[in-house]
CSV table of C-alpha atoms and ligand atoms in Angstrom, one decimal:
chain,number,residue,atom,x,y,z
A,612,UNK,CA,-25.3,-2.1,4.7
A,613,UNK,CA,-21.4,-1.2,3.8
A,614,UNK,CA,-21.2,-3.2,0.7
A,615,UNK,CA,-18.1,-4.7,-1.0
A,616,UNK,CA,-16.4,-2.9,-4.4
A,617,UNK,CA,-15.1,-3.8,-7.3
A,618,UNK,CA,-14.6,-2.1,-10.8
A,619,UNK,CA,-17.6,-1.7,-13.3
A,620,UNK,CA,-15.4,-2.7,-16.2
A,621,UNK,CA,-11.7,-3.6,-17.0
A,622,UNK,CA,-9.0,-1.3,-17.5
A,623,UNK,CA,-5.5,-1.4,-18.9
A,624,UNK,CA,-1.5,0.0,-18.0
A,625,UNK,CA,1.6,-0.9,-19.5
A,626,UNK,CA,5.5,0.8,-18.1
A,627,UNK,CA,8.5,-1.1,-16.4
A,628,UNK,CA,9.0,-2.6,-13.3
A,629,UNK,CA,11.2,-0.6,-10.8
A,630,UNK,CA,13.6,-2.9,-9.5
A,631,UNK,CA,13.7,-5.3,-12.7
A,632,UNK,CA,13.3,-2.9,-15.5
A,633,UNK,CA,11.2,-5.1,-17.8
A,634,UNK,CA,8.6,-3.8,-19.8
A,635,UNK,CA,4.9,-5.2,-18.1
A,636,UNK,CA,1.2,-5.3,-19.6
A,637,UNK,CA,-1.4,-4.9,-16.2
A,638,UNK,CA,-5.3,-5.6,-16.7
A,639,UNK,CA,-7.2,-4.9,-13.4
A,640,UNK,CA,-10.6,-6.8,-14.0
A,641,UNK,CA,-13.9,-7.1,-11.9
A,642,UNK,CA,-14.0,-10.1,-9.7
A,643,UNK,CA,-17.2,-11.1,-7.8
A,644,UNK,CA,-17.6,-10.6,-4.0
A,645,UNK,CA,-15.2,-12.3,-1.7
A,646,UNK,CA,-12.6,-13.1,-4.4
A,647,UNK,CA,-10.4,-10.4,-2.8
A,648,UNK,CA,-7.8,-9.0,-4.3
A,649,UNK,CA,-5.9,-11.7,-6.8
A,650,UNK,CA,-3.0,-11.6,-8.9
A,651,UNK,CA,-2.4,-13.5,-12.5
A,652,UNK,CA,0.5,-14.6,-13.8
A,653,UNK,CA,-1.2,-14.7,-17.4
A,654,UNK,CA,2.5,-14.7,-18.9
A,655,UNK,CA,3.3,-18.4,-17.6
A,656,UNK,CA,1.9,-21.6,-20.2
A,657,UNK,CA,-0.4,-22.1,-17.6
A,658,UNK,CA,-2.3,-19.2,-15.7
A,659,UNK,CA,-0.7,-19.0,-12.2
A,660,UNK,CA,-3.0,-16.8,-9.4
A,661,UNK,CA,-1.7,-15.6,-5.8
A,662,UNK,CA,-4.4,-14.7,-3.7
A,663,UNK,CA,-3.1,-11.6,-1.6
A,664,UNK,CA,-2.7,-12.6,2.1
A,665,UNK,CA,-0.4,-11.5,4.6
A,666,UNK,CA,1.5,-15.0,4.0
A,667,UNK,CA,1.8,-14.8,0.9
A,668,UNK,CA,4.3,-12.2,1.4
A,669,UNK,CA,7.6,-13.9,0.7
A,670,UNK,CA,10.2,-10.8,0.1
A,671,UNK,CA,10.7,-7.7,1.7
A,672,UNK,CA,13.3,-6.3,0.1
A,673,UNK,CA,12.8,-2.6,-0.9
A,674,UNK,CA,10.0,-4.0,-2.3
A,675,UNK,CA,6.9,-6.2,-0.9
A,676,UNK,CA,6.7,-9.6,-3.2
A,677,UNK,CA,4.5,-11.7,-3.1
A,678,UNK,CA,4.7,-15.8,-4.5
A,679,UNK,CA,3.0,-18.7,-4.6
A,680,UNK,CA,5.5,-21.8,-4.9
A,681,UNK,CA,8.1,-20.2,-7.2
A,682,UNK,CA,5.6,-17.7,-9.4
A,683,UNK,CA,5.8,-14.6,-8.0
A,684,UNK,CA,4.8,-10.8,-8.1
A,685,UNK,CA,7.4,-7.9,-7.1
A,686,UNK,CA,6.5,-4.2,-5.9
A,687,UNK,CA,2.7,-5.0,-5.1
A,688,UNK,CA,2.5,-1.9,-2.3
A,689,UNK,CA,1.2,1.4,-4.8
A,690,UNK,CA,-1.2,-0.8,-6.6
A,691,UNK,CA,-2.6,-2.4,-3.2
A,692,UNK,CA,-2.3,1.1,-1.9
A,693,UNK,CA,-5.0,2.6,-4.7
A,694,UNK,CA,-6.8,-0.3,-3.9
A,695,UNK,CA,-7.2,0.5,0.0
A,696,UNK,CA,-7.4,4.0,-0.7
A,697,UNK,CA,-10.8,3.9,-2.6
A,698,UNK,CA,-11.7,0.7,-1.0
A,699,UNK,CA,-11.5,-2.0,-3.6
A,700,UNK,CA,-12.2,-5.2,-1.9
A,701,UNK,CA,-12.3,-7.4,-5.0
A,702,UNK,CA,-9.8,-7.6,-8.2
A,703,UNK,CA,-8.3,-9.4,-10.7
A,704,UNK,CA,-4.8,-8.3,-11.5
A,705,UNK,CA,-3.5,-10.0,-15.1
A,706,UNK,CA,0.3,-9.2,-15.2
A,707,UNK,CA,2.4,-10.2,-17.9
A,708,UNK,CA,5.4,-10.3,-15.8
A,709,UNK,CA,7.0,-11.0,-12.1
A,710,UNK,CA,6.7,-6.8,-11.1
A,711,UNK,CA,4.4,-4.5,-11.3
A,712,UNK,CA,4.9,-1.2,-13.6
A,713,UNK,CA,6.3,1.3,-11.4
A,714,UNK,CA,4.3,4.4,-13.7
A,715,UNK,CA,5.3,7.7,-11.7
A,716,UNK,CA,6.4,6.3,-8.4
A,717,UNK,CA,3.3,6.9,-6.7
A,718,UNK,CA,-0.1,5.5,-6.3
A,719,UNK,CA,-1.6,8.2,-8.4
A,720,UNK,CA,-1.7,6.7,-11.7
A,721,UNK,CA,-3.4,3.4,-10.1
A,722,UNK,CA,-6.1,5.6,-8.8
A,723,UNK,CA,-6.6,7.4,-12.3
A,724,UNK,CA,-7.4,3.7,-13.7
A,725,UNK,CA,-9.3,2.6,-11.1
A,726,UNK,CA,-11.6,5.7,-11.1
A,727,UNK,CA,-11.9,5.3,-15.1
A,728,UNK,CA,-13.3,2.0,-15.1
A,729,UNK,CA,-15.3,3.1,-12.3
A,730,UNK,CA,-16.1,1.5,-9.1
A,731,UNK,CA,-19.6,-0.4,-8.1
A,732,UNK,CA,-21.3,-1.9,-5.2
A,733,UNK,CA,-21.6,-5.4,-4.6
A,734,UNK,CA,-24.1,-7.6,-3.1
A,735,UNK,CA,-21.6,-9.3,-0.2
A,736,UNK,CA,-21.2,-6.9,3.2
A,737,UNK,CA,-17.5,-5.4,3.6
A,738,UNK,CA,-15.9,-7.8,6.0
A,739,UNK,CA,-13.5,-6.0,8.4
A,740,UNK,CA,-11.0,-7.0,10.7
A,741,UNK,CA,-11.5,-4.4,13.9
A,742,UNK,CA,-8.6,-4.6,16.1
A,743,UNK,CA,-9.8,-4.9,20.2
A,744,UNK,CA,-6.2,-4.9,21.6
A,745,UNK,CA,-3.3,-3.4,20.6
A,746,UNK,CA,-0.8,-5.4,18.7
A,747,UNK,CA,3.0,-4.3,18.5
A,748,UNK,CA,6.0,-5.2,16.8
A,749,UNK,CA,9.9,-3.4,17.7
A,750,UNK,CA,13.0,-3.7,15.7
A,751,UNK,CA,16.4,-2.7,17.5
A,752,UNK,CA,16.9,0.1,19.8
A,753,UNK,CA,17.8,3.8,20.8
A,754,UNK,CA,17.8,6.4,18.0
A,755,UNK,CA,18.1,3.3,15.0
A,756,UNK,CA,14.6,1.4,17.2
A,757,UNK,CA,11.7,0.9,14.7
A,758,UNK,CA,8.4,-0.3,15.5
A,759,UNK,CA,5.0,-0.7,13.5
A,760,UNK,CA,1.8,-0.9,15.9
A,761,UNK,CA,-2.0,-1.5,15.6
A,762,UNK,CA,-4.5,-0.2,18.5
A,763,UNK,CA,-8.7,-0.4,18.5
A,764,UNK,CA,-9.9,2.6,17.1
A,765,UNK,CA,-13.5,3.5,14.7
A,766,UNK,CA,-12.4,4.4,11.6
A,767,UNK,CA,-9.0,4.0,9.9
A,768,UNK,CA,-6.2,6.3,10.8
A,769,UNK,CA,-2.6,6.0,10.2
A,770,UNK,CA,0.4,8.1,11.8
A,771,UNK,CA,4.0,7.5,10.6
A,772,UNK,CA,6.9,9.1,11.7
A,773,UNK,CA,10.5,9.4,9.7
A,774,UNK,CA,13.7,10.2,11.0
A,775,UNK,CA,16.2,10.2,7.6
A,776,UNK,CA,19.3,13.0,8.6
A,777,UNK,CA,19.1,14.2,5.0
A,778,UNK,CA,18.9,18.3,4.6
A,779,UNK,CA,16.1,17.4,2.3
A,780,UNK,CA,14.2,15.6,4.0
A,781,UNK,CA,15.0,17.7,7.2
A,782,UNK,CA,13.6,20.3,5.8
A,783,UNK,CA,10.0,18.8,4.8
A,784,UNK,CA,8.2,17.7,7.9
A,785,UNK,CA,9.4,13.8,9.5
A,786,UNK,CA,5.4,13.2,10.6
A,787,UNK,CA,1.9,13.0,9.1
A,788,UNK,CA,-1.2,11.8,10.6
A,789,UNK,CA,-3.8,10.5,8.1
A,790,UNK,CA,-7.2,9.2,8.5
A,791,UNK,CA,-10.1,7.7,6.3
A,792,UNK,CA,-13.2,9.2,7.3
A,793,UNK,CA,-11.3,12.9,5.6
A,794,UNK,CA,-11.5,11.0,2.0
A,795,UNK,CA,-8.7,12.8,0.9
A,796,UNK,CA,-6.6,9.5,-0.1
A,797,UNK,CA,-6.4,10.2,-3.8
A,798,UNK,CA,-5.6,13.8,-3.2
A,799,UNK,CA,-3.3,13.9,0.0
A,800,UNK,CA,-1.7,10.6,0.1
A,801,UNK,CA,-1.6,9.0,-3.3
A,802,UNK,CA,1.0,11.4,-5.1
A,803,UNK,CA,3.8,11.2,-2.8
A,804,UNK,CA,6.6,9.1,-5.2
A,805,UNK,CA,8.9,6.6,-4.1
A,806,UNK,CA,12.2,8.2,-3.6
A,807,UNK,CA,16.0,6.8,-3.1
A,808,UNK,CA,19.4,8.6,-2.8
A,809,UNK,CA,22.5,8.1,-5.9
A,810,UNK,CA,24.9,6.5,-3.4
A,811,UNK,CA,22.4,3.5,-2.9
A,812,UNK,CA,21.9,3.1,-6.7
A,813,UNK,CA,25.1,1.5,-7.3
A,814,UNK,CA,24.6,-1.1,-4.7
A,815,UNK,CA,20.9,-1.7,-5.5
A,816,UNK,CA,22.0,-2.0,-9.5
A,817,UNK,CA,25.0,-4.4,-8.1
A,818,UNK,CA,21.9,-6.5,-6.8
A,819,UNK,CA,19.2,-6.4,-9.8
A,820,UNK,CA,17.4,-3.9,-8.0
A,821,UNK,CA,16.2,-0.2,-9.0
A,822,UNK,CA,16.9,-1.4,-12.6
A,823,UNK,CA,13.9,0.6,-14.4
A,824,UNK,CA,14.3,3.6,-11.7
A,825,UNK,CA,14.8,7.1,-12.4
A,826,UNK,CA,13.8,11.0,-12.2
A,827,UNK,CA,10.4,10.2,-13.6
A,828,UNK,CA,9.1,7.5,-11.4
A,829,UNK,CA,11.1,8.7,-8.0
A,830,UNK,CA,12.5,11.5,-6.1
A,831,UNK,CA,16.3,11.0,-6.3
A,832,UNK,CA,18.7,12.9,-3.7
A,833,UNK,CA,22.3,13.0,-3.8
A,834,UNK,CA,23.8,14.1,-0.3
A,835,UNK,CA,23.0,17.3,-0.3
A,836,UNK,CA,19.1,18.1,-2.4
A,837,UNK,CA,16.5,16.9,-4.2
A,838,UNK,CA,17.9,16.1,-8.2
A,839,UNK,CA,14.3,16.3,-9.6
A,840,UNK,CA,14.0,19.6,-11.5
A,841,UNK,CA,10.0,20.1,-10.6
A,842,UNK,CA,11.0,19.5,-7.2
A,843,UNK,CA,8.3,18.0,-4.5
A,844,UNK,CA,4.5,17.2,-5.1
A,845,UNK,CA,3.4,17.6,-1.0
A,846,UNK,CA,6.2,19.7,1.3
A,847,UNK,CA,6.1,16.7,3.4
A,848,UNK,CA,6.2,14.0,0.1
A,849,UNK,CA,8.8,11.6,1.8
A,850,UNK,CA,6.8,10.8,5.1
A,851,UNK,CA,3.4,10.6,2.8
A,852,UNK,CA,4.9,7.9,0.3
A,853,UNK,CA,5.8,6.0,4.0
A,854,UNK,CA,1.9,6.1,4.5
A,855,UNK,CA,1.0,4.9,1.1
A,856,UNK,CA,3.2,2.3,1.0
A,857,UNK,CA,2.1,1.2,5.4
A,858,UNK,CA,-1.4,0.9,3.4
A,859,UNK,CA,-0.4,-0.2,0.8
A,860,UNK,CA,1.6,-3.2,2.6
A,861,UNK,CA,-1.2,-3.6,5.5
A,862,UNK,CA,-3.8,-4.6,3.0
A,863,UNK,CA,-2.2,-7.4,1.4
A,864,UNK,CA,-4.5,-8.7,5.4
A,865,UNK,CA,-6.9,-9.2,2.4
A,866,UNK,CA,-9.3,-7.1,4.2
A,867,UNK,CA,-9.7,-3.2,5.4
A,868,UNK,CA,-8.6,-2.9,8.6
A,869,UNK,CA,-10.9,-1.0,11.4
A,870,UNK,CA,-7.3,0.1,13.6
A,871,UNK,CA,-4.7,3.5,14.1
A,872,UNK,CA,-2.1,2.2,12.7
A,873,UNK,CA,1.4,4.1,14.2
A,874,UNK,CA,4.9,3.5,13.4
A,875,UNK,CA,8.4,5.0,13.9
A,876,UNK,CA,10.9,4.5,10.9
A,877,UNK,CA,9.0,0.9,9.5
A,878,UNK,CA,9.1,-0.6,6.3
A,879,UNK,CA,7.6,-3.4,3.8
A,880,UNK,CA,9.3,-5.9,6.4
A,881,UNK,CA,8.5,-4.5,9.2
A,882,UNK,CA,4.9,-4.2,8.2
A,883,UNK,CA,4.6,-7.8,7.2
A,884,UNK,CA,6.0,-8.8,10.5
A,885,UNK,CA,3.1,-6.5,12.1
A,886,UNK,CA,0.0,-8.8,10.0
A,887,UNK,CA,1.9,-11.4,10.6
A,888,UNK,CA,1.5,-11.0,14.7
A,889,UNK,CA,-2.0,-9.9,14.2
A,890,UNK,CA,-2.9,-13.2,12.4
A,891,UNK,CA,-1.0,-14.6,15.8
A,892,UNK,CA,-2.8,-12.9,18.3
A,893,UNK,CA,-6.5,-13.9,17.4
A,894,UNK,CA,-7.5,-12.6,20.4
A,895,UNK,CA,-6.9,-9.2,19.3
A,896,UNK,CA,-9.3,-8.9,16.7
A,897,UNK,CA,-12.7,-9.3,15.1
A,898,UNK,CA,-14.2,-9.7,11.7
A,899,UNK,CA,-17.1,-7.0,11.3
A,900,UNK,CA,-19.5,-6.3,9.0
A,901,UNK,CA,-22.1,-2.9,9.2
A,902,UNK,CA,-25.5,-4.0,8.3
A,903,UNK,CA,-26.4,-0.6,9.6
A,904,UNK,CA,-24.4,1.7,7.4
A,905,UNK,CA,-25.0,4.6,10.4
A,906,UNK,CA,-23.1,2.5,12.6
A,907,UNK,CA,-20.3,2.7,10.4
A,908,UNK,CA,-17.0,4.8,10.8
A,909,UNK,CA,-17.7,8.5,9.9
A,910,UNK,CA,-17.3,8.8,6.0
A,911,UNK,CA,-17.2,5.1,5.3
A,912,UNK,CA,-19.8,5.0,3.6
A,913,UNK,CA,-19.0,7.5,1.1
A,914,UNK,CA,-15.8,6.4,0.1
A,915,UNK,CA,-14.9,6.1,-3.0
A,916,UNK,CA,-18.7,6.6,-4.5
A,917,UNK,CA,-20.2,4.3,-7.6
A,918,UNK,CA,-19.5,6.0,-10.7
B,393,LIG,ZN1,6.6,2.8,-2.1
């Protein structure tokens, strides 16, 4: 049977958040099978949880937020990313603030913590949802068109193409193809940072945003090349972050999708509007479970082994 995951024992991270700069305490905690993935507000007088879904999702700006009434968690996407990239189906998140710590910008140092407090079988089957139709949703059109779609496939595979005219960015390759059974999350996909450009900076600052942002936790470009003196982490860093942060966004579902996901120029809003028309179109999916772990995707079942 492909069984549900969790951590073997707690672990801890503090840093700042990205767009609100304030200093954050995280504690990612076992939780037993089904819980999903849950958020804490253990800051408030009184405890406040937000169970990821894809309607909890209340902001998308430059960020993915999510909120229950008014209590709510900023910059969820790396964390949630780690989290589907070693196939974590069940966690408590304690945070002692409304953002999570941006660390270096990536996914990278989530997957360090998770691998440290190890990760263990449960006894609950992995409940997927396996797409049976394609699902598709389009933003504008000609060259500025954007568009985020989900089509039946075994296995888990995500292609994402950029199109930023940026002699930095030209120069790296605008396309990556990444799939799940290869089990190279942690090493292919999870170090590509989060990066912005100086003219935006004053704008985002002007709105609160990018408060606690910098050379250390992001790739920053002026109009011409990279500023970041140790330069890129992958040749093709900027469409890889755009993958983390699709899987990263796609599993706030609340479950591991069984789909290729493709998209053209998408985003946290974007991506939210794509669950959002899956949860809409139920008859383009299932729920699955493999009792019969052969029957599985290749490599399924050796992601992200016990410890
Ligand atoms: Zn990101």
């Amino acid at each position: 049977m492909l069984q549900q995951r969790t951590l073997k024992s707690l672990t801890h991270a503090v840093g700042v958040g990205l767009h609100s700069g304030q200093r954050v305490e995280i504690t990612l905690r076992p939780a037993p099978p089904d819980t999903g993935i849950v958020f804490r507000r253990v800051d408030l007088p009184q405890v406040v949880e937000i169970a990821v879904s894809a309607t909890a999702v209340s902001d998308t700006t430059m960020a993915s937020t999510i909120a229950s009434g008014n209590v709510k968690v900023h910059t969820v996407e790396h964390l949630m990313s780690a989290c589907a990239g070693l196939s974590v189906d069940n966690l408590y998140v304690d945070i002692t603030a409304e953002e999570v710590p941006i660390l270096d910008g990536s996914a990278a140092s989530f997957v360090f913590l998770l691998q440290s407090a190890g990760i263990v079988m449960q006894s609950a089957p992995r409940r997927f949802v396996r797409l049976t139709q394609t699902v598709e949703v389009r933003e504008g059109s000609g060259a500025t068109e954007k568009w985020a779609r989900l089509s039946p496939y075994h296995g888990y595979q995500l292609s994402f193409e950029i199109d930023f005219d940026h002699p930095a960015v030209d120069a790296t390759g605008q396309r990556v193809v990444f799939d799940m059974s290869s089990g190279s999350y942690a090493k292919d996909i999870a170090r590509a940072r989060t990066f912005g450009f100086t003219k935006d900076v004053e704008m985002m600052r002007a709105k609160g945003l990018a408060l606690g942002g910098g050379l250390d936790n992001a790739i920053v470009m002026d109009d011409y090349k990279i500023l970041n003196a140790e330069g890129l982490r992958y040749d093709d860093e900027f469409v890889k972050h755009k993958i983390l942060d699709a899987m990263g966004d796609l599993y706030l579902l609340g479950k591991p999708l069984l789909a290729h996901y493709s998209a053209r120029r998408s985003g946290h809003a974007l991506n939210n509007l794509l669950l959002r028309e899956l949860l809409r179109r139920t008859d383009a999916w299932e729920v699955v479970t493999f009792e019969d772990a052969e029957r599985a995707p290749r490599g399924f079942a050796q992601l992200a082994p016990a410890w």
